[in-house]
Each structure stands twice: as structure tokens, then as C-alpha cells.
Coordinates of C-alpha atoms and ligand atoms in Angstrom, one line a residue:
X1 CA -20.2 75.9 1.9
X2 CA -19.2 72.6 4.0
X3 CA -16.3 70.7 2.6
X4 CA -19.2 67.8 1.5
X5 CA -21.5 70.1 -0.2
X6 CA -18.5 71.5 -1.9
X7 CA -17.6 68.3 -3.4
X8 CA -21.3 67.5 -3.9
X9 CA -21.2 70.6 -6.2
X10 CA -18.1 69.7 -7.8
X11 CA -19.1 66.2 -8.9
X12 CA -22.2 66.4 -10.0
X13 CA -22.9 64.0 -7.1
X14 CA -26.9 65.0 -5.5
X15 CA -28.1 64.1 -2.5
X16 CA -30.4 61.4 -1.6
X17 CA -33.3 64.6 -0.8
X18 CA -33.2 64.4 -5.0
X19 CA -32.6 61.2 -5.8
X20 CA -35.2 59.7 -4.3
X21 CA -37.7 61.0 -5.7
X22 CA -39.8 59.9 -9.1
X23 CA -39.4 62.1 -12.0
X24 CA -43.5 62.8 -11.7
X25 CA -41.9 64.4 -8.3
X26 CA -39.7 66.2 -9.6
X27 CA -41.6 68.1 -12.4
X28 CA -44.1 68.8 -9.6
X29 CA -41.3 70.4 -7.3
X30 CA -39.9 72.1 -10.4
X31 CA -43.0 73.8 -11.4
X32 CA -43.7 74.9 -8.0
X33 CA -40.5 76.5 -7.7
X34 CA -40.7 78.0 -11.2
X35 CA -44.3 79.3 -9.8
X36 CA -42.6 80.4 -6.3
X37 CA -39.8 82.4 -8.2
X38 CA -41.6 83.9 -10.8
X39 CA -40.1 86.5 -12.5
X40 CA -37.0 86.1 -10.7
X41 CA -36.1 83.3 -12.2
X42 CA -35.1 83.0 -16.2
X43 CA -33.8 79.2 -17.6
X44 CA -33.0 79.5 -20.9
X45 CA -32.0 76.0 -22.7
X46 CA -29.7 75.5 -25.6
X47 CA -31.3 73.2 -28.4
X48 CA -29.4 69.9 -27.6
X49 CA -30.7 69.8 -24.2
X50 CA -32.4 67.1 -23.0
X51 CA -36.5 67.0 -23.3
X52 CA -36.4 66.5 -19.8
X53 CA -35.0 69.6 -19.0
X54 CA -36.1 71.5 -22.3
X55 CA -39.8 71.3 -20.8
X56 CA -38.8 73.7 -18.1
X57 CA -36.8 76.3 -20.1
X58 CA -38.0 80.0 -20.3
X59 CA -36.3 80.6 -23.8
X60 CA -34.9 78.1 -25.9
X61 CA -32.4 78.9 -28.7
X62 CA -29.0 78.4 -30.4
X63 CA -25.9 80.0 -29.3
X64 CA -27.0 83.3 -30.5
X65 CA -29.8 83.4 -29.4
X66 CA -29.1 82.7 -26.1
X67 CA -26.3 85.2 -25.5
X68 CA -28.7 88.3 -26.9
X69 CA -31.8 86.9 -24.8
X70 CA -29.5 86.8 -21.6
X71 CA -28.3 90.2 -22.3
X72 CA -31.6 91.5 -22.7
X73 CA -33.4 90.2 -19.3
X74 CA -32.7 92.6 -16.5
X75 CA -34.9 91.6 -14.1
X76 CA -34.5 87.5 -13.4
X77 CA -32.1 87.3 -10.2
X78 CA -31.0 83.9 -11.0
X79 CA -30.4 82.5 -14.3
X80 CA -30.1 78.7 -14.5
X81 CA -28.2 77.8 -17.5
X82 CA -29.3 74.9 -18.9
X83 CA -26.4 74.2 -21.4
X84 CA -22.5 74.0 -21.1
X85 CA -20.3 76.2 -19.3
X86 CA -19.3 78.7 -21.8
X87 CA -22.5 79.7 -22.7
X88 CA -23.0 80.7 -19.0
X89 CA -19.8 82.6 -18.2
X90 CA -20.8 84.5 -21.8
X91 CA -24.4 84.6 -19.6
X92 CA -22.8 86.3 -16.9
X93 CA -20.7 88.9 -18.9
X94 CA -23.7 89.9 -20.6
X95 CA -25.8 90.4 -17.5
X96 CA -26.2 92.6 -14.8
X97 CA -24.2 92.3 -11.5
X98 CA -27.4 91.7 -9.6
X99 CA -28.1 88.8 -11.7
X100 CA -26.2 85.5 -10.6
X101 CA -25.9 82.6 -13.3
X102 CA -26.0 79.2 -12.2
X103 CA -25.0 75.9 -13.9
X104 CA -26.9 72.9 -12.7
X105 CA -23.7 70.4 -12.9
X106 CA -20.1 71.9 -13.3
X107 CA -19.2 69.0 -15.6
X108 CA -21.0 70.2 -18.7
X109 CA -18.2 71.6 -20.0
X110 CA -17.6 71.7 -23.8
X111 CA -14.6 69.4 -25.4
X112 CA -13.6 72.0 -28.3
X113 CA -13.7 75.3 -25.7
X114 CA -11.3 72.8 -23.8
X115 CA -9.0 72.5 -26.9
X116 CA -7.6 76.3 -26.9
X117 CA -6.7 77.3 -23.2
X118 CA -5.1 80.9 -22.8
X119 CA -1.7 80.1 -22.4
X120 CA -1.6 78.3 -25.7
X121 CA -2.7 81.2 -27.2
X122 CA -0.6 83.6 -26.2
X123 CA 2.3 81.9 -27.1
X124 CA 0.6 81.0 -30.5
X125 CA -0.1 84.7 -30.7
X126 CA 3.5 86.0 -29.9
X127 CA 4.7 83.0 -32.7
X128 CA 2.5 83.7 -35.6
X129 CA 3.1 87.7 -34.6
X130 CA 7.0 87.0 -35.0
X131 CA 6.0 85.6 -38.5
X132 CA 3.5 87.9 -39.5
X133 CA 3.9 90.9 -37.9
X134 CA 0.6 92.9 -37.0
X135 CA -1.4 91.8 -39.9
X136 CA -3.4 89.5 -37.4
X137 CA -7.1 89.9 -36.0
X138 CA -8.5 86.9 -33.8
X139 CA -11.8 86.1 -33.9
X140 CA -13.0 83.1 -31.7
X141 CA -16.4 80.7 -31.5
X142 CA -18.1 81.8 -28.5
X143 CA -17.7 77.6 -28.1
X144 CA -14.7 79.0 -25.4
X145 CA -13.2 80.3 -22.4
X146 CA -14.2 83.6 -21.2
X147 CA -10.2 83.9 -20.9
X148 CA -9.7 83.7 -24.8
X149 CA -12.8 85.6 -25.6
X150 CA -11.1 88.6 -23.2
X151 CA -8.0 87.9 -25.2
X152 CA -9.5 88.4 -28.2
X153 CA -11.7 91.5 -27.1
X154 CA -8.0 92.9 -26.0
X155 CA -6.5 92.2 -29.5
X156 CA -9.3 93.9 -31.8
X157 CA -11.2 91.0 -32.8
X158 CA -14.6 89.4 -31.8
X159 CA -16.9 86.6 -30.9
X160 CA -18.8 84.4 -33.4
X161 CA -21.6 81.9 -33.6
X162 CA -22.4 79.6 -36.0
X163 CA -25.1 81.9 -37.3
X164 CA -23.1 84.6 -38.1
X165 CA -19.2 83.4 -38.9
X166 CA -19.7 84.6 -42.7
X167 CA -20.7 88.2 -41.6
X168 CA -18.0 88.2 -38.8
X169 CA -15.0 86.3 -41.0
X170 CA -16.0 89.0 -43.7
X171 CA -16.3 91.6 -41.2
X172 CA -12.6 90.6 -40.5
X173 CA -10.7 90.5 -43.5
X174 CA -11.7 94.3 -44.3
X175 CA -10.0 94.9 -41.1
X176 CA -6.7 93.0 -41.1
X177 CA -4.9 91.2 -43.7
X178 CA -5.3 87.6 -41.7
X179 CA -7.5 86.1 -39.4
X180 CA -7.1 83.3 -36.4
X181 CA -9.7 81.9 -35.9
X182 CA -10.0 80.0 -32.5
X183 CA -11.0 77.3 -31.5
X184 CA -12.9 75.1 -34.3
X185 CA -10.7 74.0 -37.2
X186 CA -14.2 73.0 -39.1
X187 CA -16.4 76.3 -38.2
X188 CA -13.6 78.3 -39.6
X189 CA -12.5 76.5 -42.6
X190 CA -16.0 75.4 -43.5
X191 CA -16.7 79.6 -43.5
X192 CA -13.6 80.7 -45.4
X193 CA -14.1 78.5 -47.8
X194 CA -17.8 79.6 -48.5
X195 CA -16.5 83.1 -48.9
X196 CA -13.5 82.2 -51.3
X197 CA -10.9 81.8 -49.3
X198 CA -8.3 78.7 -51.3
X199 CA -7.0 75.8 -49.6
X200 CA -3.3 77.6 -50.0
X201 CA -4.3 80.3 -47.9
X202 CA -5.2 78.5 -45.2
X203 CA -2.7 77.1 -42.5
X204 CA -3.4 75.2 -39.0
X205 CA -2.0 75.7 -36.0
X206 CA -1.0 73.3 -33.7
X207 CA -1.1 74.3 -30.2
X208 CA 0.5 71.2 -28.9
X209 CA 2.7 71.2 -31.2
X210 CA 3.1 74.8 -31.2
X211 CA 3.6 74.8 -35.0
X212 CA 2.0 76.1 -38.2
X213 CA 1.2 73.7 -40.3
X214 CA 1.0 74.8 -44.2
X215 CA 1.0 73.4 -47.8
X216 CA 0.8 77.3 -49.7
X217 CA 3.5 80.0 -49.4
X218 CA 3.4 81.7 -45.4
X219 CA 3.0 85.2 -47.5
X220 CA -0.6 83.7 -49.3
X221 CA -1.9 82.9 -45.9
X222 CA -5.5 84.7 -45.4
X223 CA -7.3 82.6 -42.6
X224 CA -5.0 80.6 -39.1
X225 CA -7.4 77.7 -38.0
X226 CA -7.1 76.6 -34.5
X227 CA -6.1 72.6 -34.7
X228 CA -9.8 71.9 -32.1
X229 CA -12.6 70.6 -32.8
X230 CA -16.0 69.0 -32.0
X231 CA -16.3 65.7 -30.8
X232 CA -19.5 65.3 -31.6
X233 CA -19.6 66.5 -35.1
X234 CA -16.2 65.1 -36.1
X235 CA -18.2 61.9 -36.0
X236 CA -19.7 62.5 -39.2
X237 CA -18.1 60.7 -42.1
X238 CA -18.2 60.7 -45.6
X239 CA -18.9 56.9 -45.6
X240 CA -22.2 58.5 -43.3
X241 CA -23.2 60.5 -46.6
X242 CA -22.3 57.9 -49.2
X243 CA -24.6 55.2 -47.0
X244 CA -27.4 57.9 -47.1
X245 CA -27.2 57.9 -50.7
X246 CA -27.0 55.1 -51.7
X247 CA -30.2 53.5 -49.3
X248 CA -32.1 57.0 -49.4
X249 CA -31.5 58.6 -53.0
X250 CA -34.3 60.8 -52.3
X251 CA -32.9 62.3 -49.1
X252 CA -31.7 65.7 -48.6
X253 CA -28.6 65.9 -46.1
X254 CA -28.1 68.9 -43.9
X255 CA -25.2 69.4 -41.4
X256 CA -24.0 71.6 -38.7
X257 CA -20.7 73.5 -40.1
X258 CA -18.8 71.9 -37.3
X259 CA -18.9 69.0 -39.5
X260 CA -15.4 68.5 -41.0
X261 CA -15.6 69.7 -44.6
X262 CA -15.2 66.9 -46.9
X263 CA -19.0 66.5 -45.0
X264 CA -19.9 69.4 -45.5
X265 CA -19.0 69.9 -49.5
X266 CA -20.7 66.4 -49.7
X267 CA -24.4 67.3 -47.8
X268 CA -26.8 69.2 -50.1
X269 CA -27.3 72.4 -47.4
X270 CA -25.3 73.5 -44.0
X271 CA -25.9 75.9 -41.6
X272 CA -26.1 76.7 -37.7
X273 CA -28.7 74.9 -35.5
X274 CA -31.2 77.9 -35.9
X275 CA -30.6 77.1 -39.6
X276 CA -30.9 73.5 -39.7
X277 CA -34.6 73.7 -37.5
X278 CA -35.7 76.2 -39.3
X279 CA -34.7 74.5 -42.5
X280 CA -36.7 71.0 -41.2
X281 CA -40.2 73.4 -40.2
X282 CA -40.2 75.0 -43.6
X283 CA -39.9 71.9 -45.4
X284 CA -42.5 70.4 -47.5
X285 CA -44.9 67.0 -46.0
X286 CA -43.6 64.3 -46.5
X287 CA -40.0 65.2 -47.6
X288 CA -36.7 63.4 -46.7
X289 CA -34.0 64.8 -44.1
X290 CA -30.7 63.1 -43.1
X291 CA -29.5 65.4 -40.0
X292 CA -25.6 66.0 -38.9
X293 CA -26.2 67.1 -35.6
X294 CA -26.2 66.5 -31.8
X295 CA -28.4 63.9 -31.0
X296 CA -31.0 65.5 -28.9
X297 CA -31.9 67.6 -31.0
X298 CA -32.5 65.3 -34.1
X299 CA -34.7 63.1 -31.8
X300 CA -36.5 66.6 -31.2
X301 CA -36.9 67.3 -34.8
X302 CA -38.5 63.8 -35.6
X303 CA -41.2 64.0 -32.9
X304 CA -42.0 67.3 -33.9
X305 CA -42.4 66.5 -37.7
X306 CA -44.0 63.3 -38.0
X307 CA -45.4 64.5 -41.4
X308 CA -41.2 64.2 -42.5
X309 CA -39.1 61.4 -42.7
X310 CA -36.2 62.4 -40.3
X311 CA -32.8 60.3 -39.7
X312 CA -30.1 61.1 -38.3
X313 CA -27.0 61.2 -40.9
X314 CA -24.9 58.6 -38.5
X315 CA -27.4 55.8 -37.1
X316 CA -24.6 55.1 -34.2
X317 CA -24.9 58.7 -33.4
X318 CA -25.1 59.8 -29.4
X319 CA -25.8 62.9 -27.8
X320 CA -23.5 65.5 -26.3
X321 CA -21.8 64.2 -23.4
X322 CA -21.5 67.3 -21.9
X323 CA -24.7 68.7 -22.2
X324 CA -26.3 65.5 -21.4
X325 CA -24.9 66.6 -17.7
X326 CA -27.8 68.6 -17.7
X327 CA -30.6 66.4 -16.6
X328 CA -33.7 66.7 -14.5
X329 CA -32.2 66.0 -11.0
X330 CA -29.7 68.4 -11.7
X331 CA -31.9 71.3 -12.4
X332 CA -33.9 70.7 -9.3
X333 CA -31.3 71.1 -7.0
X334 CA -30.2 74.0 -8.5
X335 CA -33.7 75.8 -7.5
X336 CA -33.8 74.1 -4.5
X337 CA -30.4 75.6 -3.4
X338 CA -32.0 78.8 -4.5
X339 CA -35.3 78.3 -2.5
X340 CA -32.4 77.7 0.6
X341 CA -30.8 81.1 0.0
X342 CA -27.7 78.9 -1.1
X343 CA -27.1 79.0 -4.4
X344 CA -24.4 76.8 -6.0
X345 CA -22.9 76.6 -8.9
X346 CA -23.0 80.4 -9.3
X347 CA -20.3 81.2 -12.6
X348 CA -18.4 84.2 -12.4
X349 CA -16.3 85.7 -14.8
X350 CA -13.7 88.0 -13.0
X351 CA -14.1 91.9 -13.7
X352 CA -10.4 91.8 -15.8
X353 CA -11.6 89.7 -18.0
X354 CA -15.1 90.2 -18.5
X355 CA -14.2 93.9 -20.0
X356 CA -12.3 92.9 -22.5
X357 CA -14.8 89.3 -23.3
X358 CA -17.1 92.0 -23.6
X359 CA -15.8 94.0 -26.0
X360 CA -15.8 91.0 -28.1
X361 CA -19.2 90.4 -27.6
X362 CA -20.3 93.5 -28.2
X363 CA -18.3 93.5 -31.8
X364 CA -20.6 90.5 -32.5
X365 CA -24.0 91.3 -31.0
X366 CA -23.6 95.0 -33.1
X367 CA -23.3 92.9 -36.2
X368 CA -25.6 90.1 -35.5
Ligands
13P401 P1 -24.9 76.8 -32.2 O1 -25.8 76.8 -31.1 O2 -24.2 78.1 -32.4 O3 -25.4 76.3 -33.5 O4 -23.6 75.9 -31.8 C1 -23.7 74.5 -31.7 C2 -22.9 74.0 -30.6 O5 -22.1 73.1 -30.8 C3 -23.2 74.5 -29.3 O6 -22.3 73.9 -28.5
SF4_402 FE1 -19.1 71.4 -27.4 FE2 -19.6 69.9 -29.5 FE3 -21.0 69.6 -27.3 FE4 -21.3 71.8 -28.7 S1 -21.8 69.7 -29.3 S2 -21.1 71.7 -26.5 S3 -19.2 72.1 -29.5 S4 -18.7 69.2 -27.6

């Protein structure tokens, strides 16, 4: 690759080829090289993609969905990703070696994967090791690195999704007297909680800080959360719910467990995305739904269910930044570098850590 295409990658920035074309001309090309590729080709699309791209995916689904659908298709030679970067390293680890995984823009990363880097966790590890011994098994959101999933995967614990965090945080405390749970303070509290788990038994750790930080007695302490979380769910307040029922009594309000928990115990039902759509579809006409959830995907839900009233649960609500990177344009040039023989944007997880990221995977996907 030249030094300008390699920038070109890097940025996000596309070439005039793309952007000068209409968006009618873009679908067409799109479709054409969907038609071209055929079965060599597999896009799957997370749920808070845009509609833009959403119209092109192969498989649309939550986390969970998306990391057991990847590991299942053997024969698409290129999978284009259309969602943020950890969900395509897990692509890659799940997939064959033949198989390259492409995301269409490097920046869609993921604030709260960002939140826990490797190196933080080590030395969290070796710190909360010193003060509990080996009475510890991580388990981390697959919202992270491949580097901390292989981490975890070396250390005996496992992957988890918002679908399945109560199996996998029960699954967990049979084995081992404590958990950490990396990297999203909300997911993990929100989940401990649910399953009994008291306020005194659970401690944050701070990774800039490098510190646990604890009301109860260190010897009580059941469940570490990891001090990250999601910028997009954090913004959903209590004042969001109290405004909701006070102007719509009637309404029922449903989060995402990334929402911080005082949000959470306040909303009348919570659950993962597949939870939340599924929960909207099986609802009765003409019922009342205030969403906490990425923004795409509420807009989504109200176009698909006229027959409901649908808000979302904070009106100044905006998508995900980072998966918003994920736009038409984007996904264009990413088949057209395939049609070229030059793929870019190809995510590889290195063989060293990829076992290990595996394992943890595979501890999940057993119990899914
Ligand atoms: P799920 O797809 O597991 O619900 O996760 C939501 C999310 O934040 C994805 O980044
Ligand atoms: Fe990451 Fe939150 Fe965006 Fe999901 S919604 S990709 S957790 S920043």
C-alpha cells in the first residue's frame, strides 16, 4: 500500500472515485458488487447501524448474535464488518484463516473497549491478586480488546454479552469466590445486582487510579467492576425517567443494562438489544414505549411499529459516534478495494493472542 492510500485508510478520508457520486449511485455499485461477490462475501450489521448501511447487511443482530453467525459461515472470503472494531477482531478469531475481516473505517472504535487497555489490567490483576489471593476469575464484555479477552481466556474466565451476563456471572461465582468483571461498571453491577449480589460486596476499580475503591469490608467482596463505561448509555438520567413519567404516565420504560443503575432500578423492564426489540415486536397496538438505547436503533424501532407510540427515553439523545463511522461511502470502498484485489482495512488478531481470546469465547458460545 502507497504512503497516501495508507493514510486514506487510516483516516477514514475516501477518495473523490466515492465521493462523487449520489447515494442512488452508490446503492447501485453496492448491489452490483454484492451480486458480483456472491457467496464470497458475508456483511453482517450490528443493530445501531445506520439504515443506510443496515439495507446491505447479510445478517443483522446484537453482539451475540453476531459473534456465533460469524463463527458459523465458512465459506464468505471477505467479511465486511459493519459495526465497531471489537466486534470484528472477535469476527476474525472466530473465523477461518481463509476468511479476511474488513472494517469499512478504522475509527469505529468503541469508547468503553477503550477504557480497559492490557497493561492496566495486568497490573490491576497482580494488585487485587496481592489482596485476594487466587480467589479471582475475570470475565469481560466482548465490548473489548482482543488483548484482554486473551487475558482473560489465559486466566480461566470468559467472554459475555449483554444477553447472557446473568448465565455467565452465575456461571462464575460457582467457579471462584470473586469475579472482575471488565470493562463496563453498569453491565456488571446492573447483573450482580439482579442475581443478589449487595452493594457491600461490590468494589470498583480504578485503573487510573490504580485503586480499589470500597464502602463493605475487602473480605465480603463478591463481584470487582471495572471503573468504564458507555458513553452513550451513561447519558441516561433519572431526571430522563422522572420527565417520562410525569408527561407520559402510561408509558412503559425499557433500557439497555449499560444504563447506570439508579436507571435501570427506575425503568419498568431491562435487557440486551435482542431483548429490548424483541420486547417492542411483542408488544400490544397501540401501547407506550420510552427506549434507553443508541439512537439508531430507536429511530429503527419507531418506523417499524407505527401501530406503537415509541420515544426515545432522552429527547437530546444522538447516535453512536463510533458506529456512525460506518456509513454508505465507507462500505463502498471497502468492496471496491475488494473488486481491486486490494483489500483494506483487513483486522487481524495475532495467533498469541487469538488462542487464548478464543478460549474465552468458546467458554461463552458453550453456554450461550
Ligand atoms: P449488545 O449488542 O450486546 O446489546 O451490546 C450493545 C452495545 O453497546 C454494542 O456495542
Ligand atoms: Fe461502545 Fe457504547 Fe457505542 Fe456500544 S454504544 S459501541 S458500548 S460506545
Amino acid at each position: 500500500m502507497g504512503l497516501l492510500e495508507e493514510l486514506t485508510a487510516e483516516t477514514g478520508v475516501l477518495p473523490e472515485t466515492i465521493t462523487a457520486l449520489t447515494k442512488e449511485e452508490m446503492e447501485n455499485r453496492v448491489r452490483e458488487i454484492k451480486r458480483v461477490l456472491g457467496k464470497k462475501l458475508f456483511i453482517p450489521g450490528h443493530h445501531y447501524q445506520k439504515d443506510e448501511v443496515i439495507q446491505f447487511a447479510d445478517a443483522i443482530g446484537d453482539s451475540l448474535q453476531l459473534a456465533q453467525i460469524s463463527s458459523q459461515n465458512q465459506e464468505a472470503d471477505f467479511i465486511v464488518f459493519c459495526g465497531v472494531h471489537f466486534m470484528a477482531e472477535t469476527a476474525d478469531i472466530l473465523t477461518e484463516e481463509h476468511q479476511q475481516v474488513i472494517l469499512p473505517d478504522m475509527r469505529a472504535g468503541c469508547s468503553m473497549a477503550d477504557m480497559a487497555d492490557i497493561f492496566q489490567t495486568e497490573k490491576a490483576w497482580s494488585s487485587l491478586q496481592g489482596l485476594f489471593g487466587d480467589t479471582i476469575i475475570p470475565l469481560t464484555y466482548v465490548n473489548s480488546t482482543a488483548a484482554i479477552k486473551s487475558f482473560v481466556g489465559k486466566n480461566g474466565g470468559a467472554t459475555v454479552t449483554s444477553s447472557n451476563a446473568h448465565k455467565m456471572v452465575e456461571w462464575a461465582l460457582g467457579e471462584k469466590e470473586r469475579i472482575l468483571f471488565l470493562p463496563d461498571q453498569h453491565l456488571g453491577r446492573n447483573t450482580a445486582a439482579d442475581l443478589g449480589v449487595a452493594k457491600n460486596e461490590m468494589a470498583v476499580w480504578d485503573p487510573i487510579r490504580n485503586e480499589l475503591i470500597t464502602d463493605g469490608k475487602p473480605e465480603d467482596i463478591k463481584v470487582i467492576l471495572w471503573k468504564g463505561h458507555c458513553s452513550v448509555h451513561e447519558n441516561f438520567t433519572e431526571k430522563n425517567i422522572e420527565q417520562v413519567r410525569s408527561t407520559h404516565p402510561e408509558m412503559k420504560i425499557i433500557v439497555h443494562p449499560e444504563c447506570r443503575r439508579e436507571v435501570v432500578e427506575k425503568s419498568d423492564m431491562n435487557g440486551s438489544t435482542k431483548f429490548i426489540i424483541e420486547t417492542i415486536e411483542n408488544a400490544p397496538k397501540g401501547s407506550s414505549w420510552a427506549i434507553g438505547t443508541e439512537m439508531n436503533l430507536v429511530k429503527r424501532l419507531i418506523g417499524q411499529h407505527p401501530d406503537k407510540h415509541i420515544i426515545s427515553l432522552n429527547p437530546y439523545m444522538c447516535p453512536c459516534l463510533t458506529m456512525n463511522r460506518i456509513d454508505l461511502p465507507h462500505l463502498l470502498w471497502s468492496l471496491e478495494n475488494i473488486i481491486d484485489k486490494k483489500p483494506q482495512n483487513t483486522i487481524k488478531v495475532g495467533k498469541d493472542i487469538s488462542h487464548f481470546a478464543m478460549l474465552a469465547l468458546d467458554r461463552m458460545l458453550a453456554r450461550a
